[in-house]
Structure formats: C-alpha cells, structure tokens
PDB file of C-alpha atoms in Angstrom:
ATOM      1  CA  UNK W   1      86.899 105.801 114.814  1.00 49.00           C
ATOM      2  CA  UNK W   2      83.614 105.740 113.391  1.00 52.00           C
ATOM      3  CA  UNK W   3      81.162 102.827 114.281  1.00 58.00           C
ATOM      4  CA  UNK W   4      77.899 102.906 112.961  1.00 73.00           C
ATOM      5  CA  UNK W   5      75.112 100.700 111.115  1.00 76.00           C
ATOM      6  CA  UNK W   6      77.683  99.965 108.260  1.00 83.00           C
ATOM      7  CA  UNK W   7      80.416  97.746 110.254  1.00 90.00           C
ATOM      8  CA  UNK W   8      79.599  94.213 109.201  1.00 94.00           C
ATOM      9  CA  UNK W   9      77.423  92.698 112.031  1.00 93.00           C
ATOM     10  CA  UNK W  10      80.358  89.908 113.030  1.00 93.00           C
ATOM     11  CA  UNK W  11      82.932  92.504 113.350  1.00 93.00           C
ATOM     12  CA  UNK W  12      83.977  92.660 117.408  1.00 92.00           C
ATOM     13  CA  UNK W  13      84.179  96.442 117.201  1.00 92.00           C
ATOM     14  CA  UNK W  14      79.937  96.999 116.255  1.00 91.00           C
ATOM     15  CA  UNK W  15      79.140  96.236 119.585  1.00 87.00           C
ATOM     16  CA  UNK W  16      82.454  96.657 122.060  1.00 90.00           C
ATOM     17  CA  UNK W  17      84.011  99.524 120.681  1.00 89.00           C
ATOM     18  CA  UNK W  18      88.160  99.835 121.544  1.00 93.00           C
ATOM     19  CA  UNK W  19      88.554 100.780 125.638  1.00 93.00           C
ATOM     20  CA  UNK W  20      91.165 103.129 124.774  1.00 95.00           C
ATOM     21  CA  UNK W  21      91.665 103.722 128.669  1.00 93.00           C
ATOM     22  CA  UNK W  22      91.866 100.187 129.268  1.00 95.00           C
ATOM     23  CA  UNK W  23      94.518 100.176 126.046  1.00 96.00           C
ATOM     24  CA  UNK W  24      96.022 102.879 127.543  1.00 95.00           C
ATOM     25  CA  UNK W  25      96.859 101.150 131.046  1.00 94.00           C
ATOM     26  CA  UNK W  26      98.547  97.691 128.920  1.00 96.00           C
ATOM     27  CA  UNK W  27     100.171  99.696 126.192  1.00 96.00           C
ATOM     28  CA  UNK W  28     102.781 102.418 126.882  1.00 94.00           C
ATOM     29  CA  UNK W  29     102.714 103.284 123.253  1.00 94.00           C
ATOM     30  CA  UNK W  30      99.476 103.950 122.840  1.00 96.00           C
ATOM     31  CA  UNK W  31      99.300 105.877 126.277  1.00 94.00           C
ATOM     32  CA  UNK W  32     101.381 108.798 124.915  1.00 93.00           C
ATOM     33  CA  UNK W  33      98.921 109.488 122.542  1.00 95.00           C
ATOM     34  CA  UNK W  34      95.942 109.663 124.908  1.00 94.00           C
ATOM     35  CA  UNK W  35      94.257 112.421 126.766  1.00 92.00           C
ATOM     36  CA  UNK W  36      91.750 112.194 129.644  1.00 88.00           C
ATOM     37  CA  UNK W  37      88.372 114.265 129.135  1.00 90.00           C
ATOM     38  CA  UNK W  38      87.050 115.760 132.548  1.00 90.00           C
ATOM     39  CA  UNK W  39      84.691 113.148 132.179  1.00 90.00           C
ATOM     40  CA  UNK W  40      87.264 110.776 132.689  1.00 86.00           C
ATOM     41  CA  UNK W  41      87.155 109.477 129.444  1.00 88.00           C
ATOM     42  CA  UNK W  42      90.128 108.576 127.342  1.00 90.00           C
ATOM     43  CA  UNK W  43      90.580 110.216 124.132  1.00 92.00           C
ATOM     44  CA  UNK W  44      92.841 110.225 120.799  1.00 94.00           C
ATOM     45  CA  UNK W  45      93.519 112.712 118.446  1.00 94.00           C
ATOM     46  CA  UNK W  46      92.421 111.320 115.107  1.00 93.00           C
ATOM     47  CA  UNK W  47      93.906 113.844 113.265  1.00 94.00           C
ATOM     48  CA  UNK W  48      97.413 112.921 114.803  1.00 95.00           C
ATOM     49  CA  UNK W  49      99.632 110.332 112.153  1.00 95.00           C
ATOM     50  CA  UNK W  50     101.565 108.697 115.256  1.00 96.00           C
ATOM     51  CA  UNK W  51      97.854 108.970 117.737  1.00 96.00           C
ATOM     52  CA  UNK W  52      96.534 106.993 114.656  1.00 96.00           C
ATOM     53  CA  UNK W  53      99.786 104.283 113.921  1.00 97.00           C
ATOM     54  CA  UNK W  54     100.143 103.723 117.542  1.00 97.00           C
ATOM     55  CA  UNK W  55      95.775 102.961 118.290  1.00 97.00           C
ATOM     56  CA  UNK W  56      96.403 100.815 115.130  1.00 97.00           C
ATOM     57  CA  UNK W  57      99.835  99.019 116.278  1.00 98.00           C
ATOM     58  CA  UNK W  58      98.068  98.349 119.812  1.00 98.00           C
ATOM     59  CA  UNK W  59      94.466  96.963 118.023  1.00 98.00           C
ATOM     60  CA  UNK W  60      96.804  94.694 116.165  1.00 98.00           C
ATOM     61  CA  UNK W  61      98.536  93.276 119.217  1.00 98.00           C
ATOM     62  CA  UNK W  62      95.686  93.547 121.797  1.00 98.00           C
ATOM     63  CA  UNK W  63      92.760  92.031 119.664  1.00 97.00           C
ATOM     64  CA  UNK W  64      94.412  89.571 116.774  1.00 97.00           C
ATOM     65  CA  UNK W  65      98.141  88.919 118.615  1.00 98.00           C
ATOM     66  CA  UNK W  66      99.990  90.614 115.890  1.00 98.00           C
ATOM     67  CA  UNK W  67     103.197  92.338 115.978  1.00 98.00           C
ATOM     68  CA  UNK W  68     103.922  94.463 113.452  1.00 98.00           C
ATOM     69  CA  UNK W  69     105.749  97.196 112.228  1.00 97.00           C
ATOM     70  CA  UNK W  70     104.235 100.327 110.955  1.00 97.00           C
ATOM     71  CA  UNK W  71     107.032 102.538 109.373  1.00 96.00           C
ATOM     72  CA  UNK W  72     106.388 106.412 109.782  1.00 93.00           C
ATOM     73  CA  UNK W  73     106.919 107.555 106.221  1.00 92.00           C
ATOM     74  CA  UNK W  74     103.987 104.236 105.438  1.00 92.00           C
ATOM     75  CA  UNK W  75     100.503 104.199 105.565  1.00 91.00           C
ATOM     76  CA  UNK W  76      98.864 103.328 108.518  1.00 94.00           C
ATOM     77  CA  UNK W  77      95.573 101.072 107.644  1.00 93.00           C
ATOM     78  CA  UNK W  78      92.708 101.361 110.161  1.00 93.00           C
ATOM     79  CA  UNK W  79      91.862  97.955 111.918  1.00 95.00           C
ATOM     80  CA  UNK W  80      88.296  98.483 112.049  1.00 92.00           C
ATOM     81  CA  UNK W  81      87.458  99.173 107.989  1.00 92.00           C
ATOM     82  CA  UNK W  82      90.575  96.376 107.231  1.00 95.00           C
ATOM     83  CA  UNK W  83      88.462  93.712 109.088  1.00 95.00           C
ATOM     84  CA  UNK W  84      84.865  95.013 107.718  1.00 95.00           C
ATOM     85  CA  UNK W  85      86.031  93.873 104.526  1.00 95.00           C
ATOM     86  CA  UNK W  86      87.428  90.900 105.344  1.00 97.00           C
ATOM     87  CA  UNK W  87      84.106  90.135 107.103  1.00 97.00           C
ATOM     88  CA  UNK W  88      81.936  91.180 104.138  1.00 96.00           C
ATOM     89  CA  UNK W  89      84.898  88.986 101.777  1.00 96.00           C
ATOM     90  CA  UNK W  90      84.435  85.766 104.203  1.00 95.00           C
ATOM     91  CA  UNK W  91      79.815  86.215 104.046  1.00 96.00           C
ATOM     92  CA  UNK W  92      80.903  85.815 100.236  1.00 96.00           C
ATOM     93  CA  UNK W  93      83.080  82.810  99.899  1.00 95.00           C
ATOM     94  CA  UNK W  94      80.313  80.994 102.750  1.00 94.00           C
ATOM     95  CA  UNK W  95      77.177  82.278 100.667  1.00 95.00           C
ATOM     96  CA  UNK W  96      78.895  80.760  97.550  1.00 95.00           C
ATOM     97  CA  UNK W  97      79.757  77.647  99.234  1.00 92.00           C
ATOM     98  CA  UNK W  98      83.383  78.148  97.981  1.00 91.00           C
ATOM     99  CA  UNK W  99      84.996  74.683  99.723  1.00 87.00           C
ATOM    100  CA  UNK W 100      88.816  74.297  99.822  1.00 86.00           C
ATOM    101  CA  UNK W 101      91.670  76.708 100.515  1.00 93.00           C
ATOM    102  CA  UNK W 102      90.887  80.310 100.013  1.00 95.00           C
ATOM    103  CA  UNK W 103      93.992  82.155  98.709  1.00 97.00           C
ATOM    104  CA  UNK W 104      93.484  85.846  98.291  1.00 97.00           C
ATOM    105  CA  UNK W 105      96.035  88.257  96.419  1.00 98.00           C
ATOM    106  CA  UNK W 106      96.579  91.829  97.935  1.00 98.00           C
ATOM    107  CA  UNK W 107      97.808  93.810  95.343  1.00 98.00           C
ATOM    108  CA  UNK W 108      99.809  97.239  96.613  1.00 97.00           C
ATOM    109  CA  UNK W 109      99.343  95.338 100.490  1.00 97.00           C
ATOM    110  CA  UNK W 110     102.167  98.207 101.908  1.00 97.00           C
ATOM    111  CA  UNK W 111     104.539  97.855 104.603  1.00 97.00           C
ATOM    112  CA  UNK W 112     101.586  96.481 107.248  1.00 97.00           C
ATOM    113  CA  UNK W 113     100.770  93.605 104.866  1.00 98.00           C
ATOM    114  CA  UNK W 114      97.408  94.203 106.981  1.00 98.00           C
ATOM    115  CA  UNK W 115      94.678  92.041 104.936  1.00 98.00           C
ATOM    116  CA  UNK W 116      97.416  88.898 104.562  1.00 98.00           C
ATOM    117  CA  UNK W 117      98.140  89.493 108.397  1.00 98.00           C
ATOM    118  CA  UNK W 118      94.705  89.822 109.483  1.00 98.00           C
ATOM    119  CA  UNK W 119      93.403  87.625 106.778  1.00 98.00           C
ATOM    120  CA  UNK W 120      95.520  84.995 107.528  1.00 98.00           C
ATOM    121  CA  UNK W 121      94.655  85.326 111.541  1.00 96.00           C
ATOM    122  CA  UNK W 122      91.030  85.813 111.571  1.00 94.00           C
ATOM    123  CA  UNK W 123      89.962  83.866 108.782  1.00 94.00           C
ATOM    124  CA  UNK W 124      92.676  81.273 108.251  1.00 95.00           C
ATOM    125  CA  UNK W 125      93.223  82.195 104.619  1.00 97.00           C
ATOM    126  CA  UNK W 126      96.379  82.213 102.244  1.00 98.00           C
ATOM    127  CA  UNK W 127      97.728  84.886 100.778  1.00 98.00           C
ATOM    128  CA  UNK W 128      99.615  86.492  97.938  1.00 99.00           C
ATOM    129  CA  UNK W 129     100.638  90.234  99.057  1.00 99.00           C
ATOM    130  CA  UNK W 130     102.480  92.184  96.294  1.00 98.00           C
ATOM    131  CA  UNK W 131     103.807  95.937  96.238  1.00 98.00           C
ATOM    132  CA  UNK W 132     106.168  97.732  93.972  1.00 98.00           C
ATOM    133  CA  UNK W 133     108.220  99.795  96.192  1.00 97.00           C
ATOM    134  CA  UNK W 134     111.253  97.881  97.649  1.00 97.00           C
ATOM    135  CA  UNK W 135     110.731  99.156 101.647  1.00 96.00           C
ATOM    136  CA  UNK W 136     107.160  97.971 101.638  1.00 97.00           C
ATOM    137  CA  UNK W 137     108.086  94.795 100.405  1.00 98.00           C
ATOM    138  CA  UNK W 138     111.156  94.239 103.013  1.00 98.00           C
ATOM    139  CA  UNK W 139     108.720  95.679 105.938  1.00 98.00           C
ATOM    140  CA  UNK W 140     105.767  93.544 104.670  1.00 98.00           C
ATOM    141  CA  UNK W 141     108.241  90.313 104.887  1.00 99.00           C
ATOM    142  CA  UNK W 142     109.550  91.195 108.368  1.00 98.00           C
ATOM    143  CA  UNK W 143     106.014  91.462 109.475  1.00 98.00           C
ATOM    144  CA  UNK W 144     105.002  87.918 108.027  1.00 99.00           C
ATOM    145  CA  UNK W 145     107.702  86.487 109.621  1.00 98.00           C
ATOM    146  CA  UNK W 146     107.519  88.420 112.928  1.00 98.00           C
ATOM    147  CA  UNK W 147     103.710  86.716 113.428  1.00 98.00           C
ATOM    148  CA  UNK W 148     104.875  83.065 111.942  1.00 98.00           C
ATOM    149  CA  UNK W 149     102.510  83.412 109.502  1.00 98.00           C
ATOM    150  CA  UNK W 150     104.670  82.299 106.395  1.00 98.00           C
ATOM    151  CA  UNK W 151     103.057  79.246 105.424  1.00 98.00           C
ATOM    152  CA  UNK W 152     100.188  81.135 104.660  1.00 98.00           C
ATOM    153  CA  UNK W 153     101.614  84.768 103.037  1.00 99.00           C
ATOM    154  CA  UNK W 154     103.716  85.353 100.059  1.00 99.00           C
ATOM    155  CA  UNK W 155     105.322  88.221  99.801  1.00 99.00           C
ATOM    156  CA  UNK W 156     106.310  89.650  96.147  1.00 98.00           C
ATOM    157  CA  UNK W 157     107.831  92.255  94.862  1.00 94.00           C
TER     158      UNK W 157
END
C-alpha cells in the first residue's frame, strides 16, 4: 500500500495507516495471508491476488461495515485509491456548492460495485453502477443488497 503526500488529506489512511497485525488478530481471512517480520511486524505480499482480495475484503468490513464479495476470476479494487477519489469527488461537489441529492453513475463498477458501496457509505450518495458482463452485474447486485444499501444503488446491466 502506498501512502504518501498524494492521499487526499481527509482520507483515514494519510495518517493511521491499516494495523495489519491488529487485522490479522479480528480477521481469519486476512491472517492467512500475513507474515511476521523478525521485527515483529506484520506483513502482506502485495504481489499475491488472494494477499491483496483478502486486505481489501477485511478494509471493507473493518473500516466502512461492508460485506462484500470479491470473486477470484474479478478485479480486486484497492480501498485506499477507491476512497481518494471519492474524497477528491466530494471537495468538488462542496467547493461548487452543489445542494440536493448527489447521484453518481459508475460506468464498468465490476463485481465489488466499490465506488456505489463506498460512495453510498461514506458520503451518503446515490448511485447508478452499470457493467456489461452478466457475473459482474449479478455479484454487484448481491453486494448492494448484502450491505442494505438499495435505496441508494442501481444496478444495470
């Protein structure tokens, strides 16, 4: 995970970056895919596909209470760069004084549905997610309806 002077200045992962030991001890899925450095230090391997959907399936649960289900033949979106733009998206629409319900479209959203999910969670927006393949679409639904969010995402195929 990379945090540096980029990561929008709101997001909760500038300045507390993941305890991936503390992760570790509350999530047995994410606990298979860590390592302890002699330091003591808990460590993922990055370049690891199931290391990566199981640190993202845990931040989804652990810091935004969502449950969702991240296929292994799908992409697995990374929490920290999903938010950043989210965070950057939200400075816009309060800068511009947008008033009223914000409804965003997520074009190609994927099995995750991750910016309607997190959208939705964090920022209390509406959303249109849309994908063409048929699996993404059925995951993305389960995973709307999983986190009772579907009063505020649409999913379309």
């Amino acid at each position: 995970m990379a945090f540096n002077k980029f990561m929008h200045p709101r997001n909760p992962y500038k300045e507390r970056p993941p305890d991936f030991k503390e992760l570790a001890k509350n999530y047995s899925v994410f606990k298979d895919h860590c390592t302890i450095d002699h330091h003591g230090k808990a460590r993922v391997n990055f370049g690891d596909p199931e290391a990566v959907r199981a640190l993202t399936w845990t931040l989804l649960k652990n810091d935004f209470n969502l449950d969702v289900d991240l296929p292994a033949d799908c992409l697995v979106p990374r929490v920290t760069q999903r938010l950043n733009y989210l965070l950057w998206l939200e400075d816009l629409v309060n800068q511009n004084d947008i008033k009223g319900p914000i409804i965003g479209i997520d074009i190609g959203t994927g099995a995750s549905c991750v910016f309607p999910l997190l959208g939705a969670r964090q920022c209390g927006w509406d959303f249109v997610a849309t994908d063409t393949d048929a699996k993404a679409v059925e995951v993305a639904t389960r995973n709307v309806r999983r986190n009772q969010l579907e009063q505020h995402i649409t999913v379309l195929a």
